[in-house]
C-alpha positions as MATLAB code, in Angstrom:
seq = 'XXXXXXXXXXXXXXXXXXXXXXXXXXXXXXXXXXXXXXXXXXXXXXXXXXXXXXXXXXXXXXXXXXXXXXXXXXXXXXXXXXXXXXXXXXXXXXXXXXXXXXXXXXXXXXXXXXXXXXXXXXXXXXXXXXXXXXXXXXXXXXXXXXXXXXXXXXXXXXXXXXXXXXXXXXXXXXXXXXXXXXXXXXXXXXXXXXXXXXXXXXXXXXXXXXXXXXXXXXXXXXXXXXXXXXXXXXXXXXXXXXXXXXXXXXXXXXXXXXXXXXXXXXXXXXXXXXXXXXXXXXXXXXXXXXXXXXXXXXXXXXXXXXXXXXXXXXXXXXXXXXXXXXXXXXXXXXXXXXXXXXXXXXXXXXXXXXXXXXXXXXXXXXXXXXXXXXXXXX';
ca = [
       0.028   -0.001   -0.243;
       1.106    3.535    0.062;
       3.960    4.691    2.371;
       5.447    8.028    3.407;
       3.002   10.096    1.479;
       3.335   13.773    1.474;
       0.852   15.749    3.747;
      -1.612   17.184    1.430;
      -5.186   18.055    2.690;
      -8.148   19.929    0.698;
     -10.436   22.630    1.979;
     -12.901   24.507    0.186;
     -11.862   25.795   -3.189;
      -8.067   25.270   -2.471;
      -6.029   22.847   -0.715;
      -3.993   24.558    2.117;
      -1.711   27.493    0.950;
      -3.132   30.428   -0.766;
      -6.673   30.196   -2.025;
      -7.272   31.319   -5.764;
      -9.790   34.011   -5.764;
     -11.091   35.147   -9.162;
     -13.808   35.958  -10.971;
     -17.343   34.813   -9.723;
     -19.181   35.155  -12.561;
     -19.460   31.591  -13.355;
     -19.550   31.988  -17.032;
     -17.736   29.800  -19.435;
     -14.022   30.517  -20.336;
     -12.956   31.205  -23.779;
     -11.036   28.304  -25.839;
      -8.395   26.432  -24.686;
      -5.397   25.021  -26.291;
      -6.453   21.952  -28.702;
      -4.159   19.225  -27.650;
      -5.160   15.545  -28.224;
      -5.017   12.920  -25.411;
      -1.698   11.411  -24.998;
      -0.994    7.665  -25.575;
       0.659    5.619  -23.038;
       4.515    6.447  -22.731;
       6.422    3.402  -22.786;
       8.754    2.290  -19.993;
      12.353    3.355  -21.111;
      15.504    1.776  -19.418;
      16.748    3.997  -16.597;
      20.410    5.323  -16.180;
      21.645    3.590  -12.788;
      21.378    5.784  -10.168;
      24.971    5.808   -8.541;
      24.034    6.507   -4.817;
      20.178    6.445   -3.946;
      19.526    8.686   -1.342;
      16.149    6.885   -0.143;
      15.343    3.794    1.204;
      12.046    2.011   -0.107;
       8.953    2.979    2.022;
       7.292    0.598    4.816;
       4.051   -0.288    3.937;
       1.223    1.275    5.430;
      -2.564    2.034    5.341;
      -3.742    5.102    2.935;
      -6.346    5.803    5.204;
      -5.211    9.595    5.809;
      -4.526   12.370    3.181;
      -0.637   11.357    3.723;
       0.550    8.280    5.473;
       3.739    8.269    7.779;
       6.542    9.568    6.404;
       9.852    7.107    6.978;
      11.654    7.254   10.350;
      14.845    6.171    8.002;
      17.136    9.437    7.363;
      18.672   10.093    4.020;
      22.121   10.607    3.616;
      23.644   13.982    3.340;
      24.993   15.266   -0.157;
      28.352   14.878   -0.566;
      31.091   17.687   -0.685;
      31.330   17.198   -4.279;
      27.740   17.450   -5.442;
      27.070   20.741   -3.455;
      29.965   22.177   -5.582;
      27.987   21.692   -8.573;
      27.743   24.994  -10.393;
      24.666   26.449  -10.133;
      21.925   26.031  -13.096;
      20.824   29.361  -14.674;
      17.348   30.092  -15.088;
      15.667   32.925  -17.046;
      12.450   33.400  -14.965;
      13.062   36.083  -12.495;
      14.258   35.476   -9.223;
      11.514   37.623   -7.386;
       8.526   35.420   -6.377;
       5.068   36.437   -6.321;
       2.991   36.973   -2.808;
      -0.928   36.672   -3.608;
      -2.624   39.390   -1.696;
      -5.261   36.624   -0.525;
      -4.670   33.612    1.875;
      -5.765   32.326    5.099;
      -2.746   33.767    7.122;
      -3.181   37.143    5.817;
      -6.623   37.004    6.609;
      -6.034   36.266   10.002;
      -3.223   38.841   10.142;
      -5.468   41.387    9.018;
      -8.304   40.700   11.498;
      -6.340   39.976   14.442;
      -4.122   43.472   14.735;
      -4.279   43.098   18.703;
      -3.459   39.161   19.103;
       0.279   39.157   20.749;
       0.949   36.355   17.902;
       0.329   38.775   14.990;
       4.068   39.959   14.689;
       5.908   36.945   14.659;
       3.144   35.040   12.147;
       2.992   38.143    9.896;
       6.872   38.996    9.428;
       8.139   35.228    9.232;
       5.106   33.709    7.085;
       2.516   35.842    5.933;
       5.131   38.544    4.448;
       6.709   35.495    2.164;
       5.373   34.575   -1.280;
       3.663   30.813   -1.354;
       1.965   28.987   -3.810;
      -1.625   29.228   -4.864;
      -3.509   26.141   -5.108;
      -6.530   24.946   -7.334;
      -8.072   22.077   -6.138;
     -11.591   22.456   -6.797;
     -12.929   20.807  -10.192;
     -14.792   23.879  -11.577;
     -14.526   24.100  -15.187;
     -16.609   27.077  -15.784;
     -14.460   29.383  -14.225;
     -10.887   27.955  -13.772;
      -9.457   29.898  -16.632;
     -10.255   33.281  -15.003;
      -9.157   32.082  -11.461;
      -5.662   31.050  -12.685;
      -5.396   34.583  -15.010;
      -6.411   36.609  -11.915;
      -3.101   35.265  -10.335;
      -0.459   34.994  -13.154;
      -1.669   38.657  -14.458;
      -1.257   39.772  -10.723;
       2.258   38.646  -11.061;
       3.008   39.976  -14.299;
       1.951   43.254  -13.155;
       3.881   43.083   -9.883;
       6.943   42.027  -12.095;
       6.934   38.794   -9.980;
       6.875   35.174  -10.674;
       3.579   33.061   -9.423;
       3.671   29.907   -8.343;
       0.214   27.794   -9.188;
      -0.468   24.137   -7.991;
      -3.458   22.510  -10.084;
      -4.781   19.740   -7.762;
      -7.847   17.745   -9.500;
      -6.418   14.633  -10.729;
      -9.231   12.081  -10.258;
      -8.715    9.633   -7.374;
      -6.575   12.320   -5.859;
      -5.077   11.175   -2.363;
      -6.235    7.567   -2.995;
      -9.447    7.928   -0.730;
      -7.511   10.190    2.316;
      -8.427   13.409    3.550;
      -8.144   15.268    0.151;
     -10.506   12.638   -1.633;
     -11.916   14.711   -4.819;
     -10.861   15.918   -8.181;
     -12.015   15.520  -11.532;
     -14.936   12.753  -12.006;
     -12.625   11.187  -14.693;
      -9.341   11.583  -17.085;
     -11.234   13.123  -20.030;
     -13.018   15.632  -17.742;
      -9.351   16.361  -16.000;
      -7.754   16.409  -19.473;
     -10.443   19.594  -20.412;
      -9.882   21.187  -17.000;
      -6.146   21.137  -17.828;
      -7.021   22.637  -20.934;
      -8.934   25.338  -19.358;
      -6.100   25.719  -16.542;
      -3.518   26.527  -19.309;
      -5.316   29.059  -21.277;
      -5.031   30.978  -17.917;
      -1.305   30.967  -17.788;
      -0.733   34.042  -19.776;
       2.625   34.625  -21.175;
       4.870   35.479  -18.487;
       7.191   33.452  -16.076;
       4.835   31.078  -13.981;
       5.976   27.880  -12.250;
       3.590   25.170  -12.060;
       3.615   22.086   -9.573;
       1.773   19.510  -11.116;
      -0.445   17.674   -8.707;
       1.310   16.584   -5.704;
       1.047   12.955   -5.103;
      -0.088   11.979   -8.091;
       3.052   10.135   -9.185;
       4.749    9.261   -5.862;
       0.929    7.949   -4.639;
      -0.033    6.342   -7.776;
       0.831    2.470   -6.622;
      -2.473    2.703   -5.268;
      -3.777    2.556   -8.261;
      -4.041   -0.530  -10.754;
      -1.846   -0.794  -13.458;
      -3.878    0.354  -16.058;
      -5.264    3.002  -14.172;
      -1.775    4.233  -13.261;
      -0.704    4.197  -16.569;
      -3.812    6.308  -17.902;
      -3.033    8.784  -15.091;
       0.594    9.087  -16.241;
      -0.417    9.859  -20.032;
      -2.853   12.545  -18.955;
      -0.221   14.168  -16.882;
       2.244   13.945  -19.502;
      -0.276   15.687  -21.883;
      -1.065   18.274  -18.796;
       2.704   19.471  -19.282;
       2.565   19.667  -22.407;
      -0.426   21.524  -22.839;
       0.635   23.951  -20.459;
       4.345   24.608  -21.962;
       2.224   25.224  -25.464;
       0.310   27.339  -23.819;
       2.978   29.334  -22.151;
       6.639   28.753  -23.201;
       7.590   30.649  -20.419;
       5.864   28.601  -18.074;
       8.273   25.983  -15.985;
       6.272   22.747  -15.107;
       7.431   20.395  -12.663;
       6.379   16.664  -11.739;
       6.026   14.745   -8.544;
       8.861   13.004   -7.084;
       7.507   12.561   -3.645;
      10.410   12.995   -0.994;
      13.657   11.396    0.140;
      11.698    9.485    2.990;
       9.712    7.545    0.370;
      10.201    5.618   -2.842;
      13.956    5.031   -3.936;
      15.259    7.333   -6.852;
      15.152    4.783   -9.297;
      11.568    3.537   -8.678;
      10.426    7.221   -8.423;
      12.098    8.166  -11.734;
      10.947    4.816  -13.675;
       7.341    6.170  -13.029;
       8.348    9.931  -13.823;
       9.555    8.824  -16.945;
       6.238    7.118  -17.987;
       4.468   10.683  -16.817;
       6.559   12.685  -19.213;
       8.855   14.329  -16.813;
      11.940   13.645  -18.876;
      10.660   15.345  -21.780;
      11.415   19.018  -22.370;
       8.246   19.272  -24.209;
       6.204   18.783  -21.229;
       8.416   19.337  -18.186;
      11.324   21.208  -16.619;
      11.877   18.730  -13.827;
      10.522   17.678  -10.500;
       9.127   18.877   -7.138;
       9.808   16.869   -3.761;
       8.808   17.555    0.001;
       5.760   18.751   -0.709;
       3.759   19.561    2.585;
       6.463   17.356    4.291;
       9.370   18.146    6.639;
      12.674   16.334    5.171;
      15.485   18.605    5.098;
      16.843   20.518    2.578;
      20.000   18.911    1.958;
      18.270   15.377    2.028;
      16.189   16.649   -0.683;
      18.879   18.063   -2.569;
      20.724   14.716   -2.472;
      17.482   12.893   -3.272;
      16.283   14.954   -6.103;
      19.752   14.901   -7.938;
      19.778   10.952   -7.737;
      15.982   11.012   -9.012;
      17.177   13.406  -11.850;
      20.257   11.371  -12.740;
      18.001    8.079  -12.900;
      15.678    9.922  -15.112;
      17.681   11.347  -17.738;
      16.311   13.355  -20.084;
      17.628   17.077  -21.148;
      20.637   18.639  -18.825;
      17.925   21.538  -18.423;
      15.992   19.477  -16.155;
      16.021   20.732  -12.528;
      14.231   20.270   -9.237;
      12.262   22.497   -6.866;
      12.019   21.487   -3.067;
       9.169   22.931   -0.570;
      11.105   24.307    2.327;
       8.014   25.539    4.000;
       7.990   23.354    7.129;
      11.417   21.285    6.936;
      13.437   23.740    9.404;
      14.280   21.043   11.863;
      13.981   18.096    9.137;
      11.018   15.018    9.701;
      10.337   13.983   13.048;
      12.083   10.668   14.251;
       8.802    8.864   14.836;
       7.482    9.309   11.383;
       4.482   11.566   12.475;
       3.049   13.422    9.625;
       0.189   15.222   11.298;
       1.067   18.365   12.374;
       4.226   16.937   14.429;
       5.400   19.167   17.430;
       8.985   20.708   17.196;
       9.055   21.443   13.643;
       9.977   25.076   12.251;
       9.747   26.885    8.895;
      12.422   26.311    6.741;
      14.489   28.469    4.069;
      12.852   31.446    2.527;
      11.327   30.695   -0.810;
      13.671   31.581   -3.776;
      14.481   31.484   -7.470;
      18.028   31.595   -6.669;
      19.300   28.667   -4.772;
      23.121   28.339   -5.939;
      22.820   24.820   -5.917;
      23.281   22.830   -9.092;
      20.120   21.170  -10.618;
      17.981   22.825   -7.838;
      15.756   25.488   -9.241;
      14.062   26.833   -6.288;
      12.900   26.238   -2.648;
       9.523   27.374   -2.336;
       6.562   27.151    0.192;
       4.235   25.157   -1.224;
       2.145   24.305    1.789;
       1.941   27.245    3.749;
       2.920   27.334    7.089;
       0.093   26.816    9.973;
      -2.199   25.248    7.458;
      -3.242   22.392    9.470;
      -2.581   18.727    8.380;
      -5.905   18.037   10.793;
      -4.653   17.298   13.951;
      -4.231   21.111   15.505;
      -7.114   22.278   13.372;
      -9.521   21.194   10.787;
      -7.682   19.491    7.541;
      -6.267   22.719    5.336;
      -7.460   25.457    7.667;
      -5.103   28.142    9.156;
      -4.242   27.612   12.779;
      -2.649   30.446   14.424;
      -1.533   28.521   17.308;
       0.427   25.950   14.991;
       1.903   28.862   12.617;
       3.134   30.671   15.719;
       4.934   27.425   16.807;
       6.681   26.884   13.374;
       7.444   30.709   13.345;
       8.946   31.628   16.514;
];
């Protein structure tokens, strides 16, 4: 069964993070890119990974939005890998902070709260991803456009997260998504039509690859075909879009196994992918994720331009030793979001899950919990 999944919980019209507010007219959006359904991608030989940085996960029940993280620590990156020349990127190094989010709403509504200054300066003031977790084809284009045009007007780069793949989260807390893959493909067409023409980072469907073992083989292959199509549609709609595919995290699957699935999902093709993302809604250290992501990229093959982005929103103290995934105590915020990491093949550190939004233990899943935010921030 599924093991060591990322902690991703959905609430309302967005999954954690920033809620995407846009046009509420409910009208149909304009024409989308016309890209046909992708055939299944055949599994190709993998480039052997010289030093796997993660151990295979331990079987566990997929009864929650994410199952426990592996307690086994991952090796630290070697000195040689840390000296790799940084990969250059055409995107601006400035990330966009969307003006609406649960944490910003709380800060504005509680000016007298003694925790407000810490939460505002250390969490709310930083840019974070905007999630689109509800299946609303009628207005998804305008809602995505509201975010991307806001970023363009500010001269900054937005990070958007489409999160509507069918059988999302394998029946956990974040159950939902499109009713089937044909509907999902249409939703992606509409999503892509809102990406505009400026720089934008797309974190494509957290857990959709790493958690795919819950699906029968045929359904898994169909999902991977739709993901490959999704990346291609987005990059055709906006050549400046940078699309990253789900690599799980360093405490989950071995790099070669994850890379095999990623290859089937189109992540090795420059036509659909700019690389991989890891650690979304999880706690593994940045050093562990760098080593793991490089091992996955080595096994994945593909063009040298492929890189990785890492969610550093809650990994300042690393993963808890007992493998707890649900709002574990003793965690803290990690590195500030940036598109300039100075690390070879590591394109960005991002806050994909906004610190303070609960996994479901300190508050309702996906809702902002000030006590949890304060503990992380201080």
